């Protein structure tokens, strides 16, 4: 199933916040993505309806197995592509922004080949 780019961005943000803070609430996503509270509320509702997240009674957001699979894939791509572009001489800010756009459209095959190439260029790619 093809998931929309915006949903991938929300799932990736949830994963990043979880790794940083240990817990994720809607307000954390608002701050991280710089979107309005109503926009985040609507997005979380859709992600919950589609089985990508759960929200407990305290408002803590957790990725489901399918949500984690998507978030992990996108976040891995983001990290690898950002690092690769930075090593090519692109500024970290531009590299991160470009990686964010690229991570959604690149095929699994192309990403795997890029990853193999990047790994061969540096002893510690990440």
PDB file of N, CA and C in Angstrom, residues 52-99:
ATOM      1  N   UNK A  52      -1.665   3.209  12.075  1.00  0.00           N
ATOM      2  CA  UNK A  52      -0.226   3.501  12.141  1.00  0.00           C
ATOM      3  C   UNK A  52       0.231   3.942  13.519  1.00  0.00           C
ATOM      4  N   UNK A  53      -0.683   4.441  14.333  1.00  0.00           N
ATOM      5  CA  UNK A  53      -0.355   4.876  15.683  1.00  0.00           C
ATOM      6  C   UNK A  53      -1.459   4.471  16.643  1.00  0.00           C
ATOM      7  N   UNK A  54      -1.098   4.489  17.930  1.00  0.00           N
ATOM      8  CA  UNK A  54      -2.072   4.385  19.000  1.00  0.00           C
ATOM      9  C   UNK A  54      -1.858   5.589  19.905  1.00  0.00           C
ATOM     10  N   UNK A  55      -2.916   5.989  20.605  1.00  0.00           N
ATOM     11  CA  UNK A  55      -2.838   7.091  21.549  1.00  0.00           C
ATOM     12  C   UNK A  55      -3.475   6.616  22.840  1.00  0.00           C
ATOM     13  N   UNK A  56      -2.710   6.672  23.949  1.00  0.00           N
ATOM     14  CA  UNK A  56      -3.270   6.208  25.217  1.00  0.00           C
ATOM     15  C   UNK A  56      -4.047   7.334  25.905  1.00  0.00           C
ATOM     16  N   UNK A  57      -4.613   7.029  27.061  1.00  0.00           N
ATOM     17  CA  UNK A  57      -5.480   7.997  27.748  1.00  0.00           C
ATOM     18  C   UNK A  57      -4.728   9.236  28.217  1.00  0.00           C
ATOM     19  N   UNK A  58      -3.401   9.146  28.355  1.00  0.00           N
ATOM     20  CA  UNK A  58      -2.588  10.310  28.716  1.00  0.00           C
ATOM     21  C   UNK A  58      -2.179  11.129  27.497  1.00  0.00           C
ATOM     22  N   UNK A  59      -2.548  10.652  26.302  1.00  0.00           N
ATOM     23  CA  UNK A  59      -2.203  11.364  25.078  1.00  0.00           C
ATOM     24  C   UNK A  59      -0.842  11.004  24.506  1.00  0.00           C
ATOM     25  N   UNK A  60      -0.235   9.946  25.024  1.00  0.00           N
ATOM     26  CA  UNK A  60       1.056   9.497  24.500  1.00  0.00           C
ATOM     27  C   UNK A  60       0.839   8.724  23.203  1.00  0.00           C
ATOM     28  N   UNK A  61       1.623   9.079  22.216  1.00  0.00           N
ATOM     29  CA  UNK A  61       1.489   8.498  20.884  1.00  0.00           C
ATOM     30  C   UNK A  61       2.556   7.433  20.697  1.00  0.00           C
ATOM     31  N   UNK A  62       2.139   6.276  20.222  1.00  0.00           N
ATOM     32  CA  UNK A  62       3.051   5.165  19.935  1.00  0.00           C
ATOM     33  C   UNK A  62       2.836   4.706  18.496  1.00  0.00           C
ATOM     34  N   UNK A  63       3.913   4.329  17.859  1.00  0.00           N
ATOM     35  CA  UNK A  63       3.820   3.749  16.520  1.00  0.00           C
ATOM     36  C   UNK A  63       3.400   2.294  16.625  1.00  0.00           C
ATOM     37  N   UNK A  64       2.502   1.873  15.762  1.00  0.00           N
ATOM     38  CA  UNK A  64       2.167   0.454  15.673  1.00  0.00           C
ATOM     39  C   UNK A  64       3.282  -0.228  14.880  1.00  0.00           C
ATOM     40  N   UNK A  65       3.199  -1.515  14.722  1.00  0.00           N
ATOM     41  CA  UNK A  65       4.206  -2.231  13.943  1.00  0.00           C
ATOM     42  C   UNK A  65       4.290  -1.682  12.524  1.00  0.00           C
ATOM     43  N   UNK A  66       3.135  -1.485  11.887  1.00  0.00           N
ATOM     44  CA  UNK A  66       3.162  -0.962  10.510  1.00  0.00           C
ATOM     45  C   UNK A  66       3.643   0.484  10.479  1.00  0.00           C
ATOM     46  N   UNK A  67       3.277   1.276  11.477  1.00  0.00           N
ATOM     47  CA  UNK A  67       3.760   2.654  11.552  1.00  0.00           C
ATOM     48  C   UNK A  67       5.262   2.703  11.754  1.00  0.00           C
ATOM     49  N   UNK A  68       5.784   1.816  12.592  1.00  0.00           N
ATOM     50  CA  UNK A  68       7.228   1.765  12.852  1.00  0.00           C
ATOM     51  C   UNK A  68       8.000   1.335  11.613  1.00  0.00           C
ATOM     52  N   UNK A  69       7.449   0.396  10.847  1.00  0.00           N
ATOM     53  CA  UNK A  69       8.119  -0.041   9.618  1.00  0.00           C
ATOM     54  C   UNK A  69       8.299   1.125   8.656  1.00  0.00           C
ATOM     55  N   UNK A  70       7.259   1.909   8.481  1.00  0.00           N
ATOM     56  CA  UNK A  70       7.319   3.058   7.572  1.00  0.00           C
ATOM     57  C   UNK A  70       8.260   4.121   8.128  1.00  0.00           C
ATOM     58  N   UNK A  71       8.089   4.463   9.404  1.00  0.00           N
ATOM     59  CA  UNK A  71       8.916   5.502  10.023  1.00  0.00           C
ATOM     60  C   UNK A  71      10.393   5.126   9.975  1.00  0.00           C
ATOM     61  N   UNK A  72      10.712   3.890  10.272  1.00  0.00           N
ATOM     62  CA  UNK A  72      12.110   3.435  10.265  1.00  0.00           C
ATOM     63  C   UNK A  72      12.710   3.507   8.867  1.00  0.00           C
ATOM     64  N   UNK A  73      11.933   3.103   7.875  1.00  0.00           N
ATOM     65  CA  UNK A  73      12.418   3.144   6.486  1.00  0.00           C
ATOM     66  C   UNK A  73      12.713   4.579   6.061  1.00  0.00           C
ATOM     67  N   UNK A  74      11.792   5.474   6.343  1.00  0.00           N
ATOM     68  CA  UNK A  74      11.960   6.868   5.939  1.00  0.00           C
ATOM     69  C   UNK A  74      13.109   7.518   6.712  1.00  0.00           C
ATOM     70  N   UNK A  75      13.188   7.267   8.004  1.00  0.00           N
ATOM     71  CA  UNK A  75      14.241   7.866   8.829  1.00  0.00           C
ATOM     72  C   UNK A  75      15.624   7.355   8.427  1.00  0.00           C
ATOM     73  N   UNK A  76      15.720   6.073   8.108  1.00  0.00           N
ATOM     74  CA  UNK A  76      17.001   5.530   7.648  1.00  0.00           C
ATOM     75  C   UNK A  76      17.425   6.225   6.363  1.00  0.00           C
ATOM     76  N   UNK A  77      16.511   6.359   5.433  1.00  0.00           N
ATOM     77  CA  UNK A  77      16.813   7.041   4.181  1.00  0.00           C
ATOM     78  C   UNK A  77      17.257   8.478   4.443  1.00  0.00           C
ATOM     79  N   UNK A  78      16.540   9.149   5.329  1.00  0.00           N
ATOM     80  CA  UNK A  78      16.861  10.540   5.651  1.00  0.00           C
ATOM     81  C   UNK A  78      18.298  10.665   6.184  1.00  0.00           C
ATOM     82  N   UNK A  79      18.645   9.805   7.123  1.00  0.00           N
ATOM     83  CA  UNK A  79      19.991   9.873   7.716  1.00  0.00           C
ATOM     84  C   UNK A  79      21.074   9.583   6.680  1.00  0.00           C
ATOM     85  N   UNK A  80      20.897   8.514   5.904  1.00  0.00           N
ATOM     86  CA  UNK A  80      21.901   8.149   4.909  1.00  0.00           C
ATOM     87  C   UNK A  80      22.044   9.229   3.832  1.00  0.00           C
ATOM     88  N   UNK A  81      20.927   9.692   3.305  1.00  0.00           N
ATOM     89  CA  UNK A  81      20.978  10.694   2.241  1.00  0.00           C
ATOM     90  C   UNK A  81      21.552  12.019   2.739  1.00  0.00           C
ATOM     91  N   UNK A  82      21.189  12.414   3.951  1.00  0.00           N
ATOM     92  CA  UNK A  82      21.742  13.643   4.524  1.00  0.00           C
ATOM     93  C   UNK A  82      23.253  13.536   4.662  1.00  0.00           C
ATOM     94  N   UNK A  83      23.708  12.415   5.191  1.00  0.00           N
ATOM     95  CA  UNK A  83      25.152  12.244   5.381  1.00  0.00           C
ATOM     96  C   UNK A  83      25.885  12.230   4.040  1.00  0.00           C
ATOM     97  N   UNK A  84      25.336  11.529   3.075  1.00  0.00           N
ATOM     98  CA  UNK A  84      25.961  11.439   1.765  1.00  0.00           C
ATOM     99  C   UNK A  84      26.065  12.815   1.123  1.00  0.00           C
ATOM    100  N   UNK A  85      24.980  13.559   1.131  1.00  0.00           N
ATOM    101  CA  UNK A  85      24.996  14.898   0.534  1.00  0.00           C
ATOM    102  C   UNK A  85      25.975  15.816   1.265  1.00  0.00           C
ATOM    103  N   UNK A  86      26.055  15.691   2.579  1.00  0.00           N
ATOM    104  CA  UNK A  86      26.999  16.496   3.355  1.00  0.00           C
ATOM    105  C   UNK A  86      28.434  16.149   2.969  1.00  0.00           C
ATOM    106  N   UNK A  87      28.714  14.858   2.802  1.00  0.00           N
ATOM    107  CA  UNK A  87      30.061  14.435   2.395  1.00  0.00           C
ATOM    108  C   UNK A  87      30.407  14.926   0.996  1.00  0.00           C
ATOM    109  N   UNK A  88      29.398  15.161   0.181  1.00  0.00           N
ATOM    110  CA  UNK A  88      29.634  15.716  -1.155  1.00  0.00           C
ATOM    111  C   UNK A  88      29.911  17.215  -1.110  1.00  0.00           C
ATOM    112  N   UNK A  89      29.731  17.823   0.071  1.00  0.00           N
ATOM    113  CA  UNK A  89      29.996  19.244   0.221  1.00  0.00           C
ATOM    114  C   UNK A  89      28.768  20.115   0.347  1.00  0.00           C
ATOM    115  N   UNK A  90      27.598  19.509   0.371  1.00  0.00           N
ATOM    116  CA  UNK A  90      26.361  20.267   0.544  1.00  0.00           C
ATOM    117  C   UNK A  90      26.267  20.686   2.017  1.00  0.00           C
ATOM    118  N   UNK A  91      25.819  21.907   2.279  1.00  0.00           N
ATOM    119  CA  UNK A  91      25.690  22.366   3.661  1.00  0.00           C
ATOM    120  C   UNK A  91      24.718  21.450   4.410  1.00  0.00           C
ATOM    121  N   UNK A  92      24.914  21.279   5.709  1.00  0.00           N
ATOM    122  CA  UNK A  92      24.035  20.385   6.472  1.00  0.00           C
ATOM    123  C   UNK A  92      22.562  20.755   6.374  1.00  0.00           C
ATOM    124  N   UNK A  93      22.235  22.037   6.349  1.00  0.00           N
ATOM    125  CA  UNK A  93      20.839  22.462   6.285  1.00  0.00           C
ATOM    126  C   UNK A  93      20.211  22.081   4.944  1.00  0.00           C
ATOM    127  N   UNK A  94      20.941  22.371   3.859  1.00  0.00           N
ATOM    128  CA  UNK A  94      20.428  22.047   2.524  1.00  0.00           C
ATOM    129  C   UNK A  94      20.380  20.530   2.343  1.00  0.00           C
ATOM    130  N   UNK A  95      21.403  19.830   2.835  1.00  0.00           N
ATOM    131  CA  UNK A  95      21.439  18.366   2.723  1.00  0.00           C
ATOM    132  C   UNK A  95      20.224  17.744   3.405  1.00  0.00           C
ATOM    133  N   UNK A  96      19.897  18.218   4.607  1.00  0.00           N
ATOM    134  CA  UNK A  96      18.745  17.678   5.337  1.00  0.00           C
ATOM    135  C   UNK A  96      17.445  17.971   4.603  1.00  0.00           C
ATOM    136  N   UNK A  97      17.311  19.187   4.074  1.00  0.00           N
ATOM    137  CA  UNK A  97      16.091  19.551   3.349  1.00  0.00           C
ATOM    138  C   UNK A  97      15.956  18.734   2.067  1.00  0.00           C
ATOM    139  N   UNK A  98      17.056  18.568   1.330  1.00  0.00           N
ATOM    140  CA  UNK A  98      17.011  17.786   0.096  1.00  0.00           C
ATOM    141  C   UNK A  98      16.750  16.309   0.391  1.00  0.00           C
ATOM    142  N   UNK A  99      17.379  15.786   1.438  1.00  0.00           N
ATOM    143  CA  UNK A  99      17.165  14.385   1.818  1.00  0.00           C
ATOM    144  C   UNK A  99      15.699  14.156   2.162  1.00  0.00           C
TER     145      UNK A  99
END
